[in-house]
Amino acid sequence: MTESRNPENDPKSAESRPGGSVNFIEAIINEDLKQGKNNGRIHTRFPPEPNGYLHIGHAKSILLNYGLAKKYNGKFNLRFDDTNPIKEEQEYVDSILEDVKWLGADWEDRLFFASDFFDQLYEWAEKIISEGNAYVDDQPATVIAQQRGTPTQPGIESPFHDRSVEENLDLFRRMKAGEFRDGEKVLRAKIDMSSPNMHMRDPVMYRILHAHHHRTGNKWCIYPMYDWAHGESDYLEGITHSICTLEFEVHRPLYNWFVDQIQTDEYRPRQIEFARLNITYTVMSKRKLLELVNEKFVEGWDDPRMPTISGLRRRGYTPESLRLFAEKVGVAKRDNVIDVALLEHSIREALNRHSPRVMAVLNPLKVVIANYPQQHEMITLENNPEDPEGGTREVPFSGTLLIEREDFLVDPPKKFFRLAPGLEVRLKGAYIIRCEEYKTDDAGNVAEVICTYDPDSKSGGAGSQRKVKGTLHWVSAPHAVDAQVRMFDRLFLREDPENVPEGEDYKKNLNPDSLQILEGCKVEPGLKEAMPGEKFQFQRLGYFCVDKLSTPDNLIFNRTVPLRDSWARSQG
RNA sequence: UGCCCGAUGGUGUAAUUGGCAACACGUCUGACUCUGAAUCAGAAGAGUCCAGGUUCGAUCCCUGGUCGGGCAACCA
């Protein structure tokens, strides 16, 4: 069984989609290959703008682009689209590099920046001007916007539309030389002001920005616009399939127009658009995520409640889990909203096979075993029943234990397979105990449960065959180690947090209880040495990982995801 | 009133020379279980947005609608 769980030969892995079907992008690539385009070369890229942290939607794109390159024996580039120095920062470059690497997408030696191509872009711009296909416009942005018309009305040509090539060249060179102030002039492509496609109405190619660029410093005071820089960067890198999201669909004619201006041989990059990822109970726009960070609704970009890659990593998600998720989600052009349960299923699937099982009690209740004679003994426990090579460990057992508070009920409902007066349960890996009586404190809360144990029932022992309905996790009170445990819930109360009445804000849907910090949790002693990032299954509770702020003297665990719990579900 | 996309169970995705709809998640049963997990077995749930047309036959092709999304930064 365990062999077939290996992702490589697991027939259920999305690697083998039903019927060997391909998504629409693969269909396009297959067709391109059949037609012999680009000498059969496949080359993709991921082109983030370094103006924020990457989120799981980007992860889908990265995995898609990298996966395609792998599948077709092609190459994958990482390119920063850094054409707007005002919004872009080195911090974001660093985080993106870390995230892409962590996901396992390997760009080898092909890390690029659009700013690497500024000189070439400038040269091409002069060429386009020389050919009469671009001009310098002296009008302010507001006027240009006005002249652009609306989707239903054609635009009108700028009074500077027909400047001579010589004058355009001169002005453009002086723009570059820094003779003008920000916004004083722009370079525009000369296409068609009456095009039904707004993007073809003489789009801006360069604007003047006397700003410091995170890479080129003060070398430039004119910066290329996205449309102008993007396709040309693809061209320079030899990208064959330039995959982006749906909102760029209307940009494609412009992408092609720009490529037309500089293409010199058969090779040509092709833009393909797919629908971005959306997930229930979360928001997925950089702007909104930035807002949550800036306005302190979360503790930072890597807050475990954030759908950012760094947040998911800190939460305990693994690259494999995200890969599984991306495969299940698929690729298409229709708008979609993925049930967050699919994400949770993916991380459980990944963690179930890899994470060692340990015992931890989140909300301790004292259990005294009245007839237990010894001080303590060591119990041998399996580290991972899913992994035959997982090995075993020793855990102390004593006459004073701690169990989960919710595992004891004075007056249990039917089918409650846990502890209650007169009932028996097995302590995982140890003995069967029976609840004889319990004590309450002044407030009437249960303070202590008194049990007796059956010495013959020890796991693995001769009399261990006896069956009881329930099995509880536990820790030995004198040996247990303290820990803080952070429980995360969905960040938003609504499945569709952005769906709000006119004038209201999505932040109104924030879940006030998305973070619950539990102090005084007790974990088995071996966990004291757990290192940040380590992942465990706390038996019967869920998957947890050691937070980056955790130390041996101040253990902090993050709950990645709870185990499925059909009992809880049946109880409503 | 323009242009561009899209529409298949609750949610995603598939059905690739047109042959009465498959897989995953979720849901519900049951088995097994020293994790009420995992695993295993099974069930319910769509007749493919609508109307025409082509065809022996349409999720697939054509026409016309309807609904949803996108497009008017010197953002990407």
XYZ file of C-alpha atoms (C1' of nucleotides) in Angstrom:
648
model
C 0.000 0.000 0.000
C 2.694 2.387 0.974
C 4.430 1.932 -2.362
C 1.373 2.985 -4.245
C 1.182 6.121 -2.131
C 4.371 7.339 -3.661
C 3.387 10.373 -5.727
C 5.455 9.073 -8.634
C 3.378 5.964 -9.181
C 0.184 6.904 -7.438
C -2.400 6.475 -10.163
C -4.576 9.031 -8.456
C -1.952 11.722 -8.785
C -3.201 14.426 -11.105
C -0.008 13.836 -13.041
C -2.077 11.246 -14.823
C -5.248 13.049 -15.641
C -8.222 10.944 -16.683
C -7.883 9.669 -20.187
C -4.557 11.405 -20.510
C -6.471 14.597 -21.146
C -4.608 17.850 -21.487
C -5.595 21.319 -20.449
C -6.228 23.958 -23.072
C -2.710 25.360 -22.825
C -1.162 21.968 -23.382
C -3.492 21.552 -26.343
C -2.159 24.798 -27.785
C 1.418 23.728 -27.183
C 0.794 20.353 -28.784
C -0.613 22.090 -31.819
C 2.310 24.516 -31.980
C 4.688 21.599 -31.759
C 2.864 19.793 -34.520
C 3.215 22.846 -36.714
C 6.906 22.975 -35.964
C 6.811 26.438 -34.408
C 9.958 27.793 -32.784
C 11.899 24.689 -33.784
C 9.959 22.647 -31.275
C 11.307 24.682 -28.402
C 9.168 25.293 -25.278
C 10.168 28.103 -22.981
C 7.988 29.644 -20.261
C 8.522 32.260 -17.636
C 7.049 33.672 -14.450
C 7.077 37.483 -14.534
C 6.242 38.988 -11.122
C 6.306 42.670 -10.394
C 8.296 43.154 -7.174
C 5.630 45.262 -5.515
C 4.248 42.785 -3.015
C 4.512 39.246 -1.719
C 3.475 36.295 -3.818
C 0.221 34.520 -3.005
C -1.195 31.121 -3.792
C -2.569 32.419 -7.082
C 0.992 33.162 -8.106
C 1.956 29.712 -6.894
C -0.531 28.262 -9.360
C 1.040 30.291 -12.148
C 4.600 29.395 -11.152
C 3.761 25.712 -10.942
C 1.907 25.887 -14.241
C 4.761 27.567 -16.073
C 7.463 25.467 -14.499
C 5.427 22.291 -14.913
C 4.928 22.965 -18.609
C 8.650 23.530 -19.105
C 9.405 20.251 -17.356
C 6.739 18.316 -19.173
C 7.904 19.471 -22.600
C 11.594 19.331 -21.847
C 11.772 23.058 -22.099
C 13.064 25.884 -19.983
C 11.645 28.151 -17.345
C 12.766 31.689 -16.577
C 12.133 33.943 -13.649
C 11.820 37.547 -14.690
C 11.005 40.531 -12.555
C 8.769 42.981 -14.341
C 10.358 46.005 -12.751
C 9.319 48.876 -14.962
C 7.736 51.042 -12.296
C 10.384 52.230 -9.810
C 7.790 53.988 -7.683
C 6.137 50.796 -6.487
C 8.955 48.329 -6.527
C 11.347 47.398 -3.764
C 14.231 45.074 -3.088
C 12.383 43.517 -0.132
C 9.820 42.170 -2.554
C 12.481 40.869 -4.917
C 14.041 38.958 -2.042
C 10.786 37.449 -0.860
C 9.776 36.427 -4.374
C 13.110 34.752 -4.976
C 12.716 32.807 -1.753
C 9.142 31.784 -2.514
C 9.767 30.610 -6.070
C 12.804 28.654 -4.953
C 10.876 27.113 -2.073
C 8.152 25.986 -4.456
C 10.795 24.106 -6.355
C 10.578 26.014 -9.629
C 14.145 26.090 -10.895
C 15.123 28.941 -13.201
C 18.713 27.661 -13.273
C 20.848 30.547 -14.511
C 17.978 32.397 -16.097
C 17.054 35.077 -13.617
C 16.168 38.275 -15.453
C 14.841 41.717 -14.803
C 12.958 43.753 -17.361
C 15.360 46.478 -16.339
C 18.163 44.347 -17.793
C 16.624 45.171 -21.148
C 16.158 48.924 -20.805
C 18.986 49.704 -23.239
C 17.674 47.353 -25.888
C 14.145 48.635 -25.367
C 15.344 52.191 -25.817
C 17.141 51.282 -29.018
C 14.032 49.609 -30.395
C 11.935 52.595 -29.426
C 14.145 54.819 -31.607
C 13.745 52.345 -34.415
C 9.974 52.427 -34.106
C 10.027 56.225 -34.061
C 12.233 56.222 -37.126
C 9.756 54.049 -38.925
C 7.031 56.534 -38.127
C 5.229 54.275 -35.698
C 5.631 56.208 -32.465
C 5.522 59.849 -31.454
C 6.162 62.131 -28.540
C 3.044 63.665 -27.031
C 3.330 66.885 -25.022
C -0.124 66.707 -23.485
C -0.822 65.978 -19.846
C -2.241 62.636 -18.789
C -5.716 64.041 -18.237
C -5.997 65.310 -21.777
C -4.630 62.132 -23.248
C -7.151 60.157 -21.223
C -9.938 62.348 -22.515
C -8.888 61.947 -26.112
C -8.767 58.193 -25.690
C -12.572 58.100 -25.732
C -14.549 55.390 -23.995
C -15.259 51.767 -24.780
C -18.266 52.845 -26.773
C -16.827 55.995 -28.345
C -13.727 56.188 -30.505
C -10.866 58.380 -29.412
C -9.448 61.338 -31.303
C -5.919 61.824 -32.436
C -3.488 63.905 -30.489
C -2.421 67.198 -32.042
C 1.118 65.819 -31.823
C 0.196 62.658 -33.699
C 1.875 63.772 -36.919
C 5.137 65.211 -35.658
C 8.070 64.582 -37.937
C 10.373 61.665 -37.292
C 13.248 64.089 -36.695
C 11.344 66.070 -34.109
C 10.145 62.892 -32.371
C 13.637 61.498 -32.242
C 15.018 64.743 -30.881
C 12.324 65.054 -28.255
C 12.621 61.406 -27.227
C 16.385 61.738 -26.791
C 15.879 64.819 -24.688
C 13.288 62.937 -22.592
C 15.944 60.361 -21.922
C 18.536 63.072 -21.217
C 16.364 64.413 -18.437
C 15.431 67.725 -20.009
C 11.797 67.414 -18.998
C 9.908 67.070 -15.788
C 7.758 64.096 -14.775
C 4.630 63.904 -16.857
C 5.689 66.583 -19.298
C 5.956 64.268 -22.251
C 5.334 60.643 -23.174
C 6.234 58.434 -26.095
C 3.197 56.871 -27.708
C 2.813 54.065 -30.213
C 1.009 55.255 -33.324
C -1.696 52.688 -33.869
C -5.377 53.546 -34.111
C -7.347 55.999 -31.995
C -10.616 54.586 -33.271
C -9.835 50.970 -32.494
C -12.636 49.210 -30.637
C -9.861 47.928 -28.375
C -8.935 50.689 -25.953
C -5.421 49.352 -25.659
C -4.725 50.020 -29.312
C -5.556 53.738 -29.042
C -1.976 54.987 -29.202
C -0.820 53.469 -25.936
C 1.953 55.078 -23.948
C 5.333 53.372 -24.357
C 7.458 55.565 -22.112
C 6.730 58.005 -19.337
C 9.111 60.350 -17.547
C 9.825 59.369 -13.956
C 12.705 60.951 -12.127
C 12.782 58.128 -9.641
C 15.414 55.879 -8.180
C 15.153 52.357 -9.513
C 16.044 49.437 -7.258
C 18.461 48.112 -9.853
C 19.355 50.797 -12.359
C 19.598 53.541 -9.777
C 19.407 56.942 -11.424
C 20.496 55.861 -14.852
C 17.061 56.323 -16.340
C 14.402 58.958 -16.022
C 12.161 57.414 -18.644
C 10.605 54.029 -17.966
C 8.829 51.664 -20.356
C 5.214 50.738 -19.781
C 4.148 47.144 -19.160
C 2.839 46.403 -22.639
C 5.922 47.736 -24.318
C 8.363 45.999 -22.010
C 6.646 42.687 -21.522
C 6.437 41.167 -24.981
C 9.872 42.474 -25.865
C 11.326 40.920 -22.736
C 9.686 37.640 -23.693
C 11.231 38.026 -27.131
C 14.678 38.728 -25.769
C 14.545 35.724 -23.476
C 13.287 33.435 -26.194
C 10.012 32.724 -24.431
C 7.681 30.694 -26.619
C 4.535 30.640 -24.497
C 3.873 33.714 -22.420
C 1.196 32.676 -19.981
C -0.738 35.318 -18.073
C -4.152 35.865 -16.545
C -7.400 36.712 -18.274
C -7.353 40.445 -17.685
C -4.545 40.680 -20.235
C -6.600 39.097 -22.943
C -7.460 42.467 -24.464
C -3.782 43.358 -24.374
C -2.871 40.538 -26.717
C -3.308 42.520 -29.957
C -0.971 45.131 -28.533
C 1.479 42.464 -27.403
C 1.475 41.190 -30.965
C 1.782 44.680 -32.443
C 4.903 45.362 -30.420
C 6.422 42.008 -31.324
C 5.692 42.775 -34.966
C 7.823 45.909 -34.709
C 10.963 44.050 -33.749
C 10.612 40.479 -34.931
C 13.428 39.486 -37.290
C 13.024 35.761 -37.838
C 10.559 32.911 -37.501
C 10.699 32.834 -33.710
C 7.798 34.531 -32.005
C 6.458 34.432 -28.457
C 2.773 33.816 -27.968
C 0.586 35.112 -25.172
C -1.953 32.727 -23.633
C -4.371 33.722 -20.897
C -5.921 31.557 -18.186
C -8.333 32.268 -15.341
C -6.773 33.323 -12.077
C -7.274 31.323 -8.932
C -9.882 32.300 -6.363
C -10.511 30.484 -3.107
C -13.515 30.628 -0.811
C -13.156 32.579 2.435
C -10.168 34.513 1.211
C -9.151 37.501 -0.862
C -6.551 37.258 -3.553
C -5.453 40.652 -4.676
C -2.122 42.185 -3.854
C -3.822 45.445 -3.075
C -6.132 43.919 -0.483
C -3.413 41.756 1.028
C -1.198 44.822 1.325
C -4.054 46.598 3.027
C -4.498 43.784 5.553
C -0.797 44.028 6.332
C -0.606 47.823 6.495
C -3.722 48.210 8.584
C -2.563 45.442 10.937
C -5.458 43.092 10.486
C -2.756 40.453 10.268
C 0.728 40.394 11.676
C 2.553 40.642 8.378
C 2.857 39.175 4.907
C 3.749 35.809 6.402
C 0.932 35.713 8.912
C -0.237 32.081 8.779
C -3.751 33.228 7.981
C -2.635 34.928 4.789
C -2.943 33.184 1.421
C 0.572 34.347 0.647
C 3.181 31.721 -0.103
C 5.165 32.876 2.906
C 2.035 32.721 5.061
C 1.208 29.224 3.904
C 4.788 28.164 4.494
C 4.692 29.494 8.034
C 1.335 27.834 8.511
C 2.932 24.514 7.684
C 2.014 23.969 4.046
C 4.632 22.144 2.017
C 5.624 22.686 -1.617
C 4.270 19.249 -2.368
C 0.883 20.150 -0.930
C 0.703 23.199 -3.161
C 1.693 21.113 -6.143
C -1.059 18.633 -5.362
C -3.466 21.506 -5.033
C -2.450 23.136 -8.300
C -2.922 19.841 -10.118
C -6.373 19.293 -8.675
C -7.457 22.823 -9.427
C -6.671 22.551 -13.135
C -6.334 25.266 -15.720
C -9.089 26.826 -17.767
C -10.505 30.146 -18.892
C -13.717 30.328 -16.967
C -13.922 32.241 -13.727
C -13.664 29.911 -10.776
C -13.830 29.830 -7.027
C -12.106 26.870 -5.450
C -13.513 25.426 -2.254
C -10.921 26.007 0.463
C -11.630 22.389 1.468
C -9.631 21.311 -1.565
C -6.595 23.182 -0.262
C -7.044 21.606 3.131
C -7.411 18.201 1.558
C -4.138 18.721 -0.307
C -2.128 19.557 2.776
C -3.627 16.664 4.721
C -2.751 14.330 1.886
C 0.844 15.551 1.852
C 1.306 15.624 5.600
C -0.412 12.308 6.276
C 2.362 10.440 4.562
C 5.273 12.425 5.857
C 4.681 13.797 9.296
C 5.559 11.947 12.496
C 2.755 11.422 14.980
C 3.162 12.825 18.461
C 0.872 13.462 21.400
C -0.081 16.888 22.612
C -2.894 18.027 24.841
C -4.261 21.429 24.008
C -6.686 21.838 26.834
C -5.445 19.612 29.659
C -7.558 17.783 32.186
C -5.833 15.867 34.974
C -6.310 12.119 35.166
C -5.092 10.178 38.172
C -4.674 6.436 37.853
C -5.414 5.284 41.319
C -4.037 1.771 41.058
C -0.897 2.573 39.054
C 1.975 1.339 41.226
C 5.063 2.763 39.605
C 6.591 6.195 39.411
C 6.620 5.953 35.655
C 7.569 3.692 32.770
C 8.630 4.244 29.179
C 6.171 3.353 26.461
C 7.244 2.619 22.891
C 5.207 4.380 20.242
C 5.169 4.185 16.482
C 6.214 7.410 14.787
C 4.101 7.013 11.690
C 1.753 4.138 10.936
C 1.720 5.271 7.293
C 5.463 4.910 7.061
C 6.993 1.507 7.885
C 10.389 3.133 8.118
C 9.174 5.804 10.485
C 10.624 4.059 13.523
C 9.552 4.300 17.136
C 10.176 6.492 20.139
C 9.949 6.247 23.909
C 7.392 8.288 25.788
C 6.996 8.378 29.574
C 3.776 7.150 31.158
C 2.886 7.758 34.786
C 0.058 7.721 37.285
C -0.754 11.351 36.653
C -1.766 12.094 33.113
C -3.295 14.877 31.149
C -5.991 14.270 28.575
C -7.993 16.591 26.379
C -10.710 18.306 28.362
C -13.312 17.580 25.699
C -12.546 13.862 25.932
C -14.329 13.658 29.271
C -17.993 14.261 29.813
C -19.931 13.791 33.020
C -23.082 13.120 31.107
C -22.145 11.870 27.642
C -24.446 11.618 24.628
C -25.009 8.304 22.881
C -22.041 6.928 20.966
C -19.586 9.020 22.914
C -16.550 6.732 22.691
C -14.489 8.628 25.208
C -14.217 8.961 28.936
C -17.162 9.344 31.288
C -18.021 7.888 34.675
C -18.033 4.112 34.376
C -16.682 4.069 30.808
C -13.487 2.547 29.524
C -11.087 3.901 26.926
C -7.660 3.002 25.701
C -4.840 5.434 26.177
C -3.021 5.418 22.877
C -0.078 3.042 23.023
C -0.606 2.326 26.706
C -3.381 0.869 28.857
C -7.122 0.662 29.043
C -8.469 2.779 31.858
C -11.852 3.060 33.485
C -13.261 6.232 34.965
C -14.229 5.615 38.571
C -15.055 9.099 39.763
C -14.278 12.744 39.183
C -13.745 15.895 41.232
C -14.983 19.353 40.574
C -13.658 22.728 41.623
C -15.600 25.424 43.444
C -17.103 26.616 40.204
C -18.396 23.152 39.476
C -15.958 22.462 36.651
C -14.391 19.073 36.387
C -10.950 19.377 37.948
C -9.727 15.822 38.049
C -10.748 12.423 36.800
C -9.904 9.378 38.829
C -9.422 6.135 36.977
C -8.129 2.640 37.405
C -6.103 0.852 34.779
C -5.991 -2.715 33.588
C -2.338 -3.825 33.898
C -2.912 -6.639 31.396
C -4.139 -4.338 28.675
C -0.828 -2.752 27.778
C -0.421 -2.244 24.044
C 1.493 -5.064 22.465
C 1.207 -7.143 25.628
C -0.459 -10.508 26.100
C -3.796 -9.137 27.244
C -3.910 -6.246 24.841
C -6.469 -7.836 22.535
C -9.395 -6.544 24.514
C -11.334 -4.004 22.466
C -12.711 -0.740 23.692
C -14.495 1.775 21.532
C -12.353 4.806 22.101
C -8.699 5.708 22.116
C -7.441 8.912 23.670
C -4.195 10.802 23.339
C -2.451 11.797 26.555
C 0.758 13.081 28.084
C 2.355 12.298 31.421
C 1.812 15.327 33.652
C 5.214 15.373 35.387
C 7.070 14.912 32.100
C 5.073 17.033 29.686
C 6.507 20.206 28.206
C 4.650 23.487 27.963
C 3.834 25.003 24.645
C 1.836 27.756 23.084
C -0.402 26.673 20.264
C -1.850 29.037 17.702
C -5.117 27.952 16.184
C -6.070 29.564 12.902
C -9.459 29.800 11.377
C -10.507 31.300 8.070
C -9.690 34.988 7.817
C -13.148 35.847 6.553
C -16.592 34.871 7.697
C -18.093 34.812 4.252
C -17.304 32.413 1.497
C -17.212 35.426 -0.821
C -15.701 38.197 1.300
C -15.704 40.698 -1.541
C -19.427 40.406 -1.996
C -20.577 43.390 0.037
C -23.383 45.920 -0.317
C -22.615 49.171 -2.131
C -20.350 51.381 -0.103
C -19.262 48.675 2.274
C -15.861 47.115 2.530
C -14.678 43.512 2.341
C -12.870 44.079 5.634
C -16.277 44.101 7.255
C -16.299 40.358 6.639
C -13.094 39.729 8.553
C -13.420 36.915 11.066
C -12.687 38.385 14.505
C -11.801 34.936 15.799
C -9.426 33.881 13.069
C -6.595 33.606 15.556
C -6.867 31.864 18.886
C -3.764 31.524 21.027
C -3.736 28.644 23.461
C -1.315 28.890 26.381
C -0.369 26.093 28.736
C -0.726 23.319 26.207
C 1.201 20.178 27.119
C 3.255 18.221 24.654
C 5.303 15.055 24.967
C 8.857 15.743 26.180
C 10.591 14.795 22.937
C 9.128 17.880 21.317
C 11.318 20.202 23.328
C 14.013 20.023 20.669
C 11.620 20.590 17.757
C 13.029 23.106 15.319
C 11.158 25.892 13.542
C 9.459 24.558 10.453
C 9.229 20.978 11.725
C 5.878 19.357 11.141
C 3.953 16.880 13.228
C 0.606 15.281 13.498
C -0.734 15.837 16.972
C -2.718 12.650 17.188
C -6.467 13.027 16.937
C -6.065 16.800 16.601
C -4.434 17.803 13.380
C -1.205 18.822 11.746
C 0.984 21.345 13.475
C 4.319 22.946 12.746
C 6.864 24.754 14.849
C 6.625 28.496 14.362
C 9.638 30.507 13.304
C 9.570 32.324 16.663
C 9.676 29.104 18.678
C 12.589 28.264 20.976
C 13.177 25.225 23.242
C 12.192 27.302 26.243
C 9.243 28.889 24.571
C 7.707 26.389 22.210
C 5.201 27.709 19.704
C 3.179 25.518 17.390
C 0.957 26.600 14.543
C -2.016 24.478 13.649
C -1.754 23.907 9.927
C -5.074 22.127 9.561
C -7.228 19.983 11.829
C -7.812 16.314 11.125
C -11.128 15.521 9.557
C -13.536 14.900 12.377
C -16.673 12.997 11.521
C -17.701 12.949 15.178
C -17.669 16.710 15.390
C -19.545 16.918 12.113
C -22.202 14.495 13.254
C -22.637 16.572 16.399
C -23.254 19.659 14.265
C -24.283 51.801 -27.465
C -18.517 49.175 -28.675
C -14.772 45.235 -28.265
C -12.839 40.633 -26.007
C -13.665 36.156 -23.117
C -16.589 32.484 -20.753
C -21.057 29.100 -19.572
C -20.871 20.915 -18.002
C -23.510 17.782 -10.630
C -22.686 21.992 -4.532
C -17.226 23.252 -6.217
C -13.353 22.506 -9.798
C -11.828 19.971 -14.110
C -12.609 16.144 -18.348
C -15.180 13.980 -22.478
C -9.043 15.655 -28.720
C -11.141 13.495 -35.975
C -19.696 14.616 -33.305
C -21.537 8.313 -30.660
C -26.717 9.509 -25.061
C -21.369 12.872 -19.535
C -15.990 10.953 -16.481
C -12.524 12.212 -12.439
C -11.377 14.933 -7.965
C -13.048 17.699 -3.673
C -17.377 18.002 -0.751
C -21.859 15.281 1.121
C -24.141 10.583 2.881
C -23.876 5.181 4.060
C -21.136 0.858 5.531
C -16.400 -1.949 6.649
C -11.895 -1.681 9.221
C -9.251 0.779 13.055
C -5.055 1.186 19.663
C -5.831 8.430 15.765
C -14.109 9.135 15.571
C -7.710 10.154 11.242
C -5.917 7.335 7.276
C -7.541 3.210 4.287
C -11.414 0.300 1.799
C -16.417 -0.461 -0.314
C -20.728 1.923 -1.877
C -24.596 5.892 -2.635
C -26.887 10.374 -3.834
C -26.147 14.416 -7.021
C -25.736 17.239 -13.909
C -28.692 15.324 -19.132
C -24.149 19.917 -20.432
C -27.443 28.387 -20.024
C -31.850 28.996 -23.637
C -34.021 28.671 -28.650
C -33.409 27.246 -33.447
C -30.330 24.813 -37.334
C -26.882 20.923 -39.592
C -26.687 15.466 -38.675
C -28.870 8.809 -38.182
C -26.760 11.120 -33.822
C -24.600 17.530 -30.787
C -21.371 18.984 -24.394
C -18.695 19.285 -29.114
C -20.295 22.422 -35.470
C -23.563 26.984 -37.157
C -27.086 31.142 -36.023
C -29.620 34.151 -32.545
C -30.438 35.192 -27.583
C -29.613 35.065 -22.016
C -26.409 35.360 -18.051
C -21.423 36.175 -15.977
C -16.452 38.373 -16.336
C -12.910 41.821 -18.499
C -11.446 46.521 -21.189
C -11.547 53.816 -20.787
C -3.338 54.447 -15.066
C 1.872 58.306 -17.740
C -0.105 50.467 -12.872
C 1.218 45.472 -13.816
